[in-house]
Amino acid sequence: MIASITGIGWVTAAGMGCGRKSDSFSMPAGNLPKITGTVVFGKPYKHFGRMDEYSRVGLAAIAFALKDAGLEKCKKKRNIGIIASTVYGCLHTDIDFFNTVIPDGGLMASPNLFAYTLPNCFLGEAAIHFGLTGEGFVVNDPSHARLTSLQTALDIISWGETKKMVCGVCDLGRPLIFGQGKKVPPGSLFLVIEKSPESNLSTYGELNLDKDDSISFNKTKIADLTSLVNECIVNKNRK
Amino acid sequence: MSQVLITDVAAVTALGDDIEQLWEGLMAGETGIKPVRHFPVENYISKYAACIEDLTLPGNLTENSRIRILLDRLLEKMFPVPADSFLITATTKAGIDNLEQLCRGNRTDTQDILLSTILDIVSQKLKLTAKGININAACASSTIAISQGAAMISSGRANSVIVCCIDIITEFIFSGFSSLKALSPFPCRPFDRTRLGLTPGEGAAAILLMSEDRVKKDNLSPLGRVLGWGVSNDATHITAPAQDACGLIRAVRQALKRANLKEPNIAAINAHDTGTVYNDLMELTAFKQVFEEHKVPVYSVKGSIGHTMGAAGGIEVALGLKALSTGVIPSTVGFSDPEDGAKGLVSSKPIQISGDYLLTTNSGFGGINAAIVLARKGVQ
């Protein structure tokens, strides 16, 4: 066993939530729910409204996952890393930013939008809000299984870099201006995985990285991230 | 744990299409920073960037991004890369020039805009069979990519990893840094009291990492080793560095610990050192805190090749190996009036170093910091 899953959080077109309070999970096509700082953090968070949508959607799922794991509160910074996987990343924000550049030859380029034109910026927002100082980066995973961030996070734990990681996916779907390209459902889904669970909350189950690079959950190979989360929820209900 | 050996490097920058040209330029104190010609800059704080010649000519628009031309020029310099190598690419914005065209209503290849496209292009060109990942961590992207590759080899998850990193200068990036008032109106002046910001650069690098066993099996001669690495987040601000340098300090200490080295073992530091007011202060704070009374020479190549963003870490690792093998670190071009704390550490001339280990660091938006310790060829 490399790590246990201790928290799950998401924002999808089917709604937002966390593993312990839900009976199923899906990431369908459609419009994402409106997210506010109050909904996510239980109190107004002024800065949340200034973020781009990609960051809000990603940060919200990370917040739900950490809360689900009982790790949302901290007195000091902690060595917890975050790996996110995405297909289109912050391209919607990129388009919004460049549309502020075009009209006046760059004179009205928006610094606030530019600050969010890197797909890893929301990891920084999560790091700031939750005091997470571990390794953090975004990987680009166009595969159907969407398991790259989980696999990378398990690697990092197995290498001894940290004992806790947050990992998952975040996308807003294919920008309309693209016309063609891979269809990806909008939404975010993050898991908290811990080598030695800190909270008294029960875990969802155990993860292992197999020699053939596949991932096992409670000794059964998993096919994709969505089915893993549904298995976690079923497993929780069995306990 | 397997040793992580570097067996081949390549780099294309504004100072030339290979490492030798780049090194000679750095030793001569040259700069590739010039007025930008491939998009209008009259409305921006700066008119300067370190662009690579002949990636495109003004008005010569195609449906392909300039990244494809740059990757061609990079990869033709590499020796054959084993087909089973795991590929890690690093870029901040891939073919973002194509997004500009799209937003302007022009026909363009949207595939080149996706960050994962770098992975596809390199994999096809090198005829790789193993899968790979693209890493995006702002201006620390390639430093983290090399760290990940090193960890894969050290742990036995792979025995050959090729890291390719690339970023180009586009109006998107230039206008963004200008809007943040992060661009220097003159070519950047790292660690100089009169510095006012960064100068963007474009570049690409490839680094081939291998295990000891694979090096022996393939009968290769290593150029040096990746001995330690560390990555940490400031958890302070998404675009500004932490004033107390907490993230960089942690990253450097992790790298030294993994390398099993003490501070006095480090012969020189390649600093990220973009020439922005706050980044440079943060780095000086970190180095002072980590190295205390040990006066370790520090240099930056940003005054010569600009800030190459996602490619910076890869290019600087390639140059770090060169510095260790020649026993000389490059001049910090643009530096003349030392910032407090830089006097006696940074030089406007190349300087001799003695020792076997070099530290190289990079930091980026999102509060991320990364550090790598390199060992000279032949050092156990």
XYZ file of C-alpha atoms in Angstrom:
619
model
C 0.000 0.000 0.000
C 1.309 3.439 -0.902
C -1.477 5.633 0.385
C -5.092 5.833 1.489
C -7.774 8.005 -0.041
C -9.041 10.227 2.755
C -10.919 12.995 0.984
C -12.844 13.601 -2.228
C -14.319 16.854 -3.542
C -15.792 17.987 -6.830
C -17.590 20.605 -8.878
C -19.347 19.210 -11.942
C -22.391 19.951 -14.042
C -24.248 17.468 -11.806
C -23.468 19.537 -8.707
C -20.755 20.080 -6.153
C -19.901 18.104 -3.084
C -17.663 15.692 -1.272
C -17.427 11.941 -0.934
C -18.722 11.532 2.604
C -21.950 13.392 1.882
C -22.792 11.870 -1.498
C -24.151 8.610 -2.821
C -22.757 8.882 -6.342
C -20.473 10.900 -8.549
C -20.651 11.901 -12.205
C -18.988 14.416 -14.475
C -21.466 15.030 -17.300
C -21.447 17.670 -20.017
C -23.430 20.796 -19.140
C -23.170 24.031 -17.243
C -21.300 24.190 -13.968
C -23.145 25.477 -10.884
C -22.473 29.011 -9.681
C -19.770 28.889 -7.029
C -19.232 31.592 -4.420
C -16.663 31.946 -1.674
C -19.407 31.505 0.916
C -20.543 28.201 -0.591
C -17.001 26.863 -0.696
C -15.474 28.222 2.485
C -18.581 28.760 4.625
C -17.884 32.478 4.832
C -17.312 35.305 2.329
C -13.917 35.163 0.623
C -13.476 38.418 -1.293
C -10.472 37.240 -3.284
C -12.396 34.242 -4.657
C -14.517 36.472 -6.866
C -11.433 38.006 -8.476
C -10.155 34.659 -9.706
C -10.858 33.322 -13.166
C -13.469 30.577 -13.456
C -10.887 27.807 -14.006
C -9.204 28.716 -10.704
C -12.501 28.984 -8.829
C -13.648 25.584 -10.063
C -10.301 23.966 -9.219
C -9.897 25.652 -5.837
C -13.464 24.766 -4.825
C -12.933 21.046 -5.438
C -9.614 21.124 -3.563
C -11.365 22.872 -0.660
C -14.147 20.265 -0.591
C -11.609 17.412 -0.735
C -9.496 18.813 2.110
C -12.617 19.354 4.208
C -13.736 15.803 3.442
C -10.348 14.604 4.713
C -10.554 16.752 7.831
C -7.526 18.733 6.688
C -9.052 22.097 5.815
C -7.816 23.863 8.950
C -4.179 24.464 9.761
C -2.222 26.535 12.252
C 0.985 26.504 10.222
C 2.102 25.691 6.686
C 2.242 21.998 5.809
C 4.208 19.821 3.393
C 1.259 18.777 1.257
C 1.667 18.756 -2.523
C -0.898 19.271 -5.282
C -0.919 17.756 -8.762
C -3.669 18.687 -11.191
C -4.278 17.313 -14.609
C -6.000 19.182 -17.397
C -6.587 19.117 -21.130
C -7.499 22.711 -21.940
C -6.198 24.296 -18.728
C -6.846 28.016 -18.494
C -7.399 28.556 -22.232
C -10.727 30.294 -21.575
C -8.839 32.827 -19.455
C -6.120 33.094 -22.107
C -8.761 33.999 -24.674
C -10.356 36.544 -22.330
C -6.941 38.059 -21.649
C -5.909 38.326 -25.289
C -9.239 39.893 -26.111
C -8.182 42.742 -23.803
C -4.921 43.049 -25.764
C -6.346 43.245 -29.292
C -8.581 46.369 -29.276
C -6.013 49.015 -28.290
C -2.743 47.452 -29.348
C -2.070 46.127 -25.855
C -2.719 49.372 -23.969
C -5.681 47.848 -22.128
C -4.169 44.413 -21.480
C -5.609 43.180 -18.179
C -2.974 42.407 -15.507
C -5.582 40.635 -13.383
C -6.475 38.235 -16.187
C -2.824 37.714 -17.150
C -2.082 36.591 -13.592
C -4.366 33.607 -14.223
C -3.048 32.621 -17.652
C -0.994 29.747 -16.277
C -2.829 26.515 -15.490
C -0.920 26.080 -12.223
C -1.995 29.412 -10.701
C -4.961 27.909 -8.886
C -2.598 25.491 -7.196
C -0.904 28.595 -5.805
C -4.268 29.896 -4.609
C -4.901 26.585 -2.843
C -1.402 26.629 -1.387
C -1.971 30.117 0.014
C -5.421 29.423 1.431
C -4.597 26.068 2.992
C -0.888 26.582 3.748
C 0.333 23.843 1.400
C 4.073 24.041 0.742
C 4.657 20.751 -1.058
C 5.483 20.033 -4.660
C 2.867 21.419 -7.045
C 2.426 21.328 -10.785
C -0.022 20.643 -13.573
C 0.207 17.731 -15.978
C -1.584 17.544 -19.285
C -3.568 14.380 -19.678
C -5.804 13.935 -22.709
C -6.497 10.265 -21.887
C -9.982 8.989 -21.101
C -8.851 7.431 -17.815
C -7.552 10.763 -16.437
C -5.339 8.954 -13.961
C -2.044 10.764 -14.619
C -2.284 13.144 -11.661
C -3.085 10.277 -9.285
C -0.236 8.203 -10.630
C 2.160 11.158 -10.317
C 0.998 11.853 -6.767
C 1.487 8.213 -5.767
C 4.977 8.321 -7.258
C 5.826 11.421 -5.240
C 4.620 9.806 -2.010
C 6.477 6.587 -2.775
C 9.678 8.578 -3.398
C 9.349 10.014 0.105
C 8.955 13.655 -0.978
C 5.824 14.056 1.139
C 3.252 11.946 2.976
C 0.159 13.766 1.749
C -0.919 14.857 -1.711
C -3.973 16.428 -3.287
C -4.483 15.317 -6.875
C -7.163 15.455 -9.507
C -8.488 17.036 -12.664
C -9.744 20.465 -13.628
C -11.145 21.611 -16.964
C -13.730 24.017 -18.285
C -14.269 22.071 -21.484
C -13.230 22.872 -25.028
C -13.336 26.602 -25.736
C -16.040 27.458 -28.299
C -13.540 29.310 -30.468
C -11.662 26.029 -31.073
C -14.440 24.573 -33.238
C -12.899 21.121 -33.079
C -10.831 19.083 -30.665
C -11.267 16.603 -27.860
C -14.475 16.976 -25.858
C -13.816 17.135 -22.143
C -16.601 17.558 -19.590
C -16.260 20.717 -17.533
C -15.581 20.363 -13.854
C -13.056 19.492 -11.225
C -12.456 16.466 -9.068
C -9.752 16.194 -6.416
C -8.688 13.462 -4.014
C -6.642 13.713 -0.850
C -4.267 10.805 -0.491
C -2.223 10.169 2.633
C 0.480 7.677 3.492
C -0.501 7.857 7.161
C -3.986 9.339 7.562
C -3.961 12.224 10.037
C -7.632 12.645 10.830
C -9.777 10.237 12.825
C -12.141 9.990 9.874
C -12.304 6.626 8.159
C -10.498 6.227 4.858
C -12.159 5.312 1.576
C -9.643 2.581 0.816
C -6.063 1.843 -0.139
C -4.147 2.673 -3.297
C -1.209 0.892 -4.829
C 0.964 1.524 -7.868
C 1.566 -1.759 -9.638
C 4.682 -2.755 -11.546
C 2.927 -2.298 -14.877
C 2.164 1.340 -13.900
C -1.499 0.561 -13.290
C -3.190 1.641 -10.063
C -5.057 -0.675 -7.698
C -7.737 0.361 -5.219
C -8.279 -2.155 -2.434
C -6.300 -4.639 -4.554
C -8.516 -4.242 -7.633
C -7.180 -2.483 -10.739
C -8.974 0.774 -11.511
C -9.956 1.850 -14.996
C -10.449 5.580 -14.635
C -10.802 8.377 -12.104
C -14.613 8.532 -12.200
C -15.057 4.833 -11.499
C -12.473 5.063 -8.704
C -14.485 7.786 -6.996
C -17.724 5.842 -7.360
C -15.998 2.782 -5.910
C -14.839 4.936 -2.979
C -18.406 6.074 -2.346
C -19.766 2.518 -2.542
C -16.994 1.358 -0.234
C -17.823 4.118 2.265
C -21.480 3.063 2.320
C -20.497 -0.569 2.954
C -18.652 0.380 6.161
C 18.808 4.206 -5.339
C 20.391 4.586 -8.764
C 22.640 7.500 -9.635
C 21.128 9.961 -12.113
C 23.543 10.681 -14.950
C 23.183 13.262 -17.700
C 24.427 11.881 -20.990
C 23.404 14.505 -23.541
C 22.191 18.087 -23.632
C 21.077 20.483 -26.342
C 19.898 24.068 -26.223
C 18.734 26.701 -28.685
C 18.697 30.287 -27.456
C 19.128 33.815 -28.744
C 22.885 33.208 -28.492
C 22.916 30.324 -30.933
C 21.699 26.899 -31.876
C 23.937 24.853 -29.626
C 25.508 24.799 -26.192
C 29.003 25.620 -27.496
C 27.818 28.790 -29.239
C 25.837 29.745 -26.161
C 28.773 29.120 -23.842
C 31.179 31.107 -26.028
C 28.699 33.976 -26.105
C 28.333 33.914 -22.341
C 32.100 33.823 -21.828
C 32.443 36.838 -24.121
C 29.743 38.690 -22.160
C 27.471 38.873 -25.198
C 23.746 39.431 -25.097
C 21.036 38.204 -27.428
C 18.652 40.886 -26.203
C 17.557 43.127 -29.069
C 14.536 45.178 -30.119
C 11.534 42.939 -30.829
C 10.615 42.762 -34.523
C 7.990 40.051 -34.904
C 5.064 41.925 -33.316
C 4.387 45.595 -32.532
C 5.734 46.738 -29.177
C 5.198 50.497 -29.246
C 2.519 50.344 -26.533
C 4.523 48.251 -24.094
C 6.916 49.199 -21.309
C 9.784 47.460 -23.080
C 10.867 47.115 -26.699
C 13.387 44.350 -25.924
C 13.521 40.584 -25.854
C 16.040 37.826 -26.521
C 14.502 36.352 -29.670
C 15.887 33.493 -31.734
C 16.743 34.456 -35.289
C 14.731 33.083 -38.184
C 11.933 31.366 -36.269
C 9.640 33.512 -38.381
C 9.936 36.608 -40.486
C 7.568 39.561 -40.008
C 4.365 39.051 -41.928
C 5.152 35.437 -42.713
C 2.164 33.856 -40.987
C 1.542 30.153 -41.224
C -0.956 27.866 -39.553
C 1.800 26.260 -37.487
C 3.168 27.696 -34.289
C 6.792 28.854 -34.087
C 7.305 26.112 -31.496
C 7.503 23.556 -34.289
C 10.438 25.325 -35.952
C 12.198 25.714 -32.618
C 11.685 22.065 -31.673
C 13.087 20.993 -35.068
C 16.197 23.061 -34.460
C 16.578 21.708 -30.938
C 16.145 18.038 -31.636
C 18.480 17.916 -34.624
C 21.293 18.657 -32.165
C 20.563 15.632 -29.987
C 22.355 12.338 -30.337
C 19.936 9.444 -30.883
C 17.609 9.191 -27.908
C 16.713 5.625 -26.851
C 13.199 4.859 -28.078
C 12.167 3.507 -24.686
C 13.027 6.777 -22.906
C 10.249 8.266 -20.802
C 9.474 11.748 -22.141
C 8.844 14.726 -19.879
C 8.156 18.023 -21.604
C 7.870 21.413 -19.972
C 6.334 24.601 -21.282
C 4.331 27.498 -19.891
C 2.351 28.415 -22.991
C 3.248 26.004 -25.846
C 2.057 27.460 -29.195
C 0.235 30.425 -27.716
C 1.078 32.397 -30.874
C -1.635 30.337 -32.558
C -4.192 31.428 -29.961
C -3.355 35.011 -30.873
C -4.105 34.214 -34.519
C -7.337 32.493 -33.545
C -8.473 35.467 -31.463
C -7.672 37.756 -34.399
C -9.918 35.639 -36.624
C -7.118 34.009 -38.639
C -6.886 30.354 -39.668
C -4.545 28.425 -37.443
C -3.770 24.960 -36.083
C -5.511 24.899 -32.703
C -3.712 21.683 -31.753
C -0.445 23.603 -31.346
C -2.051 25.683 -28.584
C -2.534 22.720 -26.275
C 0.251 22.124 -23.768
C 0.160 18.380 -24.438
C 1.039 19.001 -28.086
C 4.704 19.492 -27.191
C 4.614 15.938 -25.888
C 3.097 14.629 -29.115
C 5.520 16.516 -31.382
C 8.661 15.472 -29.494
C 7.491 11.896 -29.098
C 6.884 11.592 -32.836
C 10.145 13.252 -33.818
C 12.218 11.069 -31.510
C 10.140 7.963 -32.330
C 9.612 7.236 -28.645
C 7.611 4.213 -27.569
C 7.061 4.991 -23.893
C 4.378 7.379 -22.737
C 5.193 10.713 -21.178
C 3.867 13.770 -19.394
C 3.970 17.517 -19.901
C 4.643 19.531 -16.768
C 3.436 23.056 -16.227
C 4.691 24.913 -13.188
C 5.234 28.403 -14.587
C 8.899 29.411 -14.810
C 9.994 26.449 -12.698
C 8.442 23.986 -15.196
C 11.640 22.517 -16.598
C 13.458 22.455 -13.261
C 10.592 20.380 -11.891
C 10.562 18.253 -15.061
C 14.235 17.405 -14.516
C 13.564 16.735 -10.823
C 10.734 14.365 -11.736
C 12.928 12.623 -14.298
C 15.723 12.299 -11.759
C 13.324 10.863 -9.189
C 12.055 8.323 -11.717
C 15.574 7.128 -12.433
C 16.714 7.224 -8.829
C 13.738 5.105 -7.744
C 14.109 2.640 -10.600
C 10.826 3.632 -12.299
C 12.764 4.402 -15.494
C 16.315 3.987 -16.748
C 16.229 6.666 -19.448
C 14.287 9.928 -19.341
C 14.393 12.681 -21.934
C 13.330 16.141 -20.760
C 12.420 18.708 -23.427
C 11.491 22.250 -22.512
C 10.442 25.148 -24.689
C 8.873 28.587 -24.667
C 8.612 31.300 -27.284
C 8.066 35.042 -27.100
C 4.682 36.168 -28.290
C 2.643 39.319 -27.949
C 0.460 37.407 -25.451
C 3.372 36.988 -23.043
C 4.954 40.354 -23.744
C 1.712 42.308 -23.244
C 0.957 40.344 -20.086
C 4.271 41.028 -18.397
C 3.989 44.642 -19.562
C 0.529 44.938 -17.977
C 1.959 43.600 -14.713
C 4.745 46.222 -15.020
C 7.246 43.386 -14.788
C 9.162 44.250 -17.991
C 12.373 46.229 -17.844
C 12.406 49.267 -20.183
C 16.059 48.439 -20.913
C 17.771 45.033 -21.217
C 17.443 43.434 -17.789
C 20.048 44.038 -15.080
C 20.079 41.042 -12.742
C 21.133 41.750 -9.140
C 21.830 45.369 -10.075
C 20.593 48.174 -7.859
C 19.105 49.921 -10.951
C 17.158 46.878 -12.193
C 13.551 47.505 -13.170
C 12.244 44.177 -14.393
C 12.723 41.204 -16.646
C 13.447 40.818 -20.337
C 11.705 37.829 -21.927
C 13.699 35.336 -23.929
C 12.810 32.371 -26.051
C 14.574 29.070 -25.949
C 14.470 25.335 -25.767
C 16.583 22.635 -24.195
C 16.770 18.865 -24.073
C 18.401 16.888 -21.288
C 18.881 13.119 -21.409
C 18.947 11.443 -17.993
C 20.007 7.843 -17.475
C 20.680 5.331 -14.752
C 24.227 4.053 -14.220
C 23.275 0.657 -15.559
C 21.792 2.103 -18.721
C 24.854 4.284 -19.313
C 27.072 1.216 -19.035
C 24.780 -0.857 -21.241
C 24.658 1.808 -23.954
C 28.386 2.534 -23.538
C 27.874 6.257 -23.077
C 30.004 8.894 -21.409
C 28.102 11.008 -18.862
C 28.457 14.787 -18.752
C 27.620 15.002 -15.046
C 25.029 14.001 -12.489
C 21.825 15.257 -10.952
C 22.622 14.764 -7.300
C 19.758 16.453 -5.489
C 16.491 18.237 -6.062
C 13.830 20.026 -4.080
C 10.503 21.707 -4.810
C 8.436 23.868 -2.492
C 5.658 26.416 -2.581
C 5.833 29.787 -0.824
C 2.085 29.619 -0.087
C 2.187 33.422 -0.017
C 1.172 35.058 -3.330
C 0.501 33.863 -6.874
C 2.579 36.446 -8.760
C 4.974 37.879 -6.154
C 7.731 36.004 -4.335
C 7.607 35.580 -0.562
C 9.741 38.294 1.018
C 11.144 35.852 3.543
C 12.082 33.447 0.697
C 10.554 30.553 2.666
C 9.749 28.440 -0.400
C 13.142 28.784 -2.068
C 14.927 28.124 1.227
C 12.983 24.891 1.664
C 13.637 23.824 -1.937
C 17.400 24.459 -1.662
C 17.645 22.653 1.682
C 15.738 19.665 0.289
C 18.104 19.533 -2.688
C 21.211 19.719 -0.485
C 19.826 17.064 1.850
C 19.049 14.690 -0.987
C 22.518 15.333 -2.446
C 23.961 14.602 1.005
C 26.012 17.800 0.779
C 26.736 20.651 3.176
C 26.534 24.283 2.129
C 30.321 24.784 1.730
C 30.381 21.974 -0.871
C 28.545 24.159 -3.381
C 30.995 25.847 -5.765
C 28.543 28.201 -7.459
C 24.867 29.084 -7.765
C 22.964 29.652 -10.978
C 20.208 31.949 -9.733
C 16.796 32.314 -11.344
C 17.417 36.056 -11.060
C 15.056 37.613 -13.558
C 16.012 41.198 -12.797
C 12.726 42.082 -11.136
C 13.047 44.070 -7.924
C 11.372 41.540 -5.645
C 12.608 38.272 -7.167
C 16.234 39.277 -6.851
C 15.802 40.406 -3.242
C 14.030 37.169 -2.407
C 16.854 35.088 -3.867
C 19.557 37.045 -2.055
C 17.596 36.533 1.173
C 17.390 32.786 0.522
C 21.076 32.375 -0.332
C 22.140 34.427 2.687
C 20.000 32.342 4.992
C 21.054 28.977 3.576
C 24.746 29.642 2.981
C 25.298 32.072 5.894
C 28.979 33.094 6.005
C 29.971 30.939 3.017
C 30.509 33.252 0.048
C 29.270 31.168 -2.858
C 29.600 32.853 -6.284
C 26.209 33.562 -7.880
C 25.462 34.212 -11.560
C 22.489 34.748 -13.836
C 22.262 34.238 -17.597
C 19.057 36.275 -18.011
C 21.008 39.371 -19.121
C 22.355 37.336 -22.054
C 19.460 35.112 -23.150
C 16.523 36.747 -21.400
C 14.052 34.946 -19.184
C 13.181 31.844 -21.167
C 10.300 30.975 -18.814
C 9.426 27.263 -18.967
C 12.717 26.497 -20.695
C 14.894 28.407 -18.213
C 15.620 25.509 -15.854
C 16.626 23.125 -18.640
C 18.921 25.619 -20.353
C 20.479 26.521 -17.010
C 21.116 22.884 -16.084
C 22.904 22.403 -19.421
C 24.995 25.511 -18.707
C 25.631 24.395 -15.128
C 27.289 21.227 -16.415
C 29.447 23.345 -18.686
C 30.436 25.568 -15.769
C 31.416 22.553 -13.682
C 33.414 20.970 -16.500
C 35.330 24.164 -17.341
C 35.663 25.479 -13.787
C 34.325 28.873 -14.841
C 30.943 30.538 -14.304
C 29.615 33.074 -16.829
C 29.471 36.798 -16.286
C 26.138 38.250 -15.200
C 25.481 40.534 -18.161
C 23.716 43.767 -17.206
C 25.087 43.718 -13.665
C 27.305 46.638 -12.625
C 26.007 48.349 -9.468
C 25.478 45.586 -6.884
C 22.250 45.288 -4.963
C 22.792 44.995 -1.223
C 23.914 41.466 -0.571
C 25.142 40.852 -4.125
C 28.505 42.563 -3.745
C 31.319 40.056 -3.803
C 28.991 37.258 -4.913
C 27.918 38.375 -8.395
C 30.356 39.456 -11.099
C 30.153 41.170 -14.468
C 33.091 38.977 -15.605
C 33.433 35.208 -15.858
C 35.042 33.844 -12.705
C 36.941 30.696 -11.844
C 35.311 28.313 -9.422
C 36.755 25.419 -7.525
C 34.607 22.522 -6.475
C 32.490 19.752 -7.857
C 28.902 20.824 -7.191
C 26.647 23.559 -8.524
C 23.216 24.651 -7.355
C 20.655 25.926 -9.847
C 17.293 27.431 -8.853
C 14.105 28.681 -10.489
C 10.874 30.167 -9.185
C 7.553 30.984 -10.780
C 3.983 32.229 -10.616
C 1.828 30.244 -8.257
C 4.558 30.576 -5.596
C 6.554 27.593 -6.819
C 10.316 27.190 -6.252
C 12.656 24.448 -7.433
C 16.329 23.675 -6.880
C 18.733 21.160 -8.400
C 22.249 20.185 -7.320
C 24.527 19.089 -10.161
C 27.757 17.148 -9.790
C 30.727 17.448 -12.111
C 31.520 14.542 -14.427
C 33.542 11.863 -12.716
C 32.743 12.911 -9.138
C 31.412 10.081 -6.974
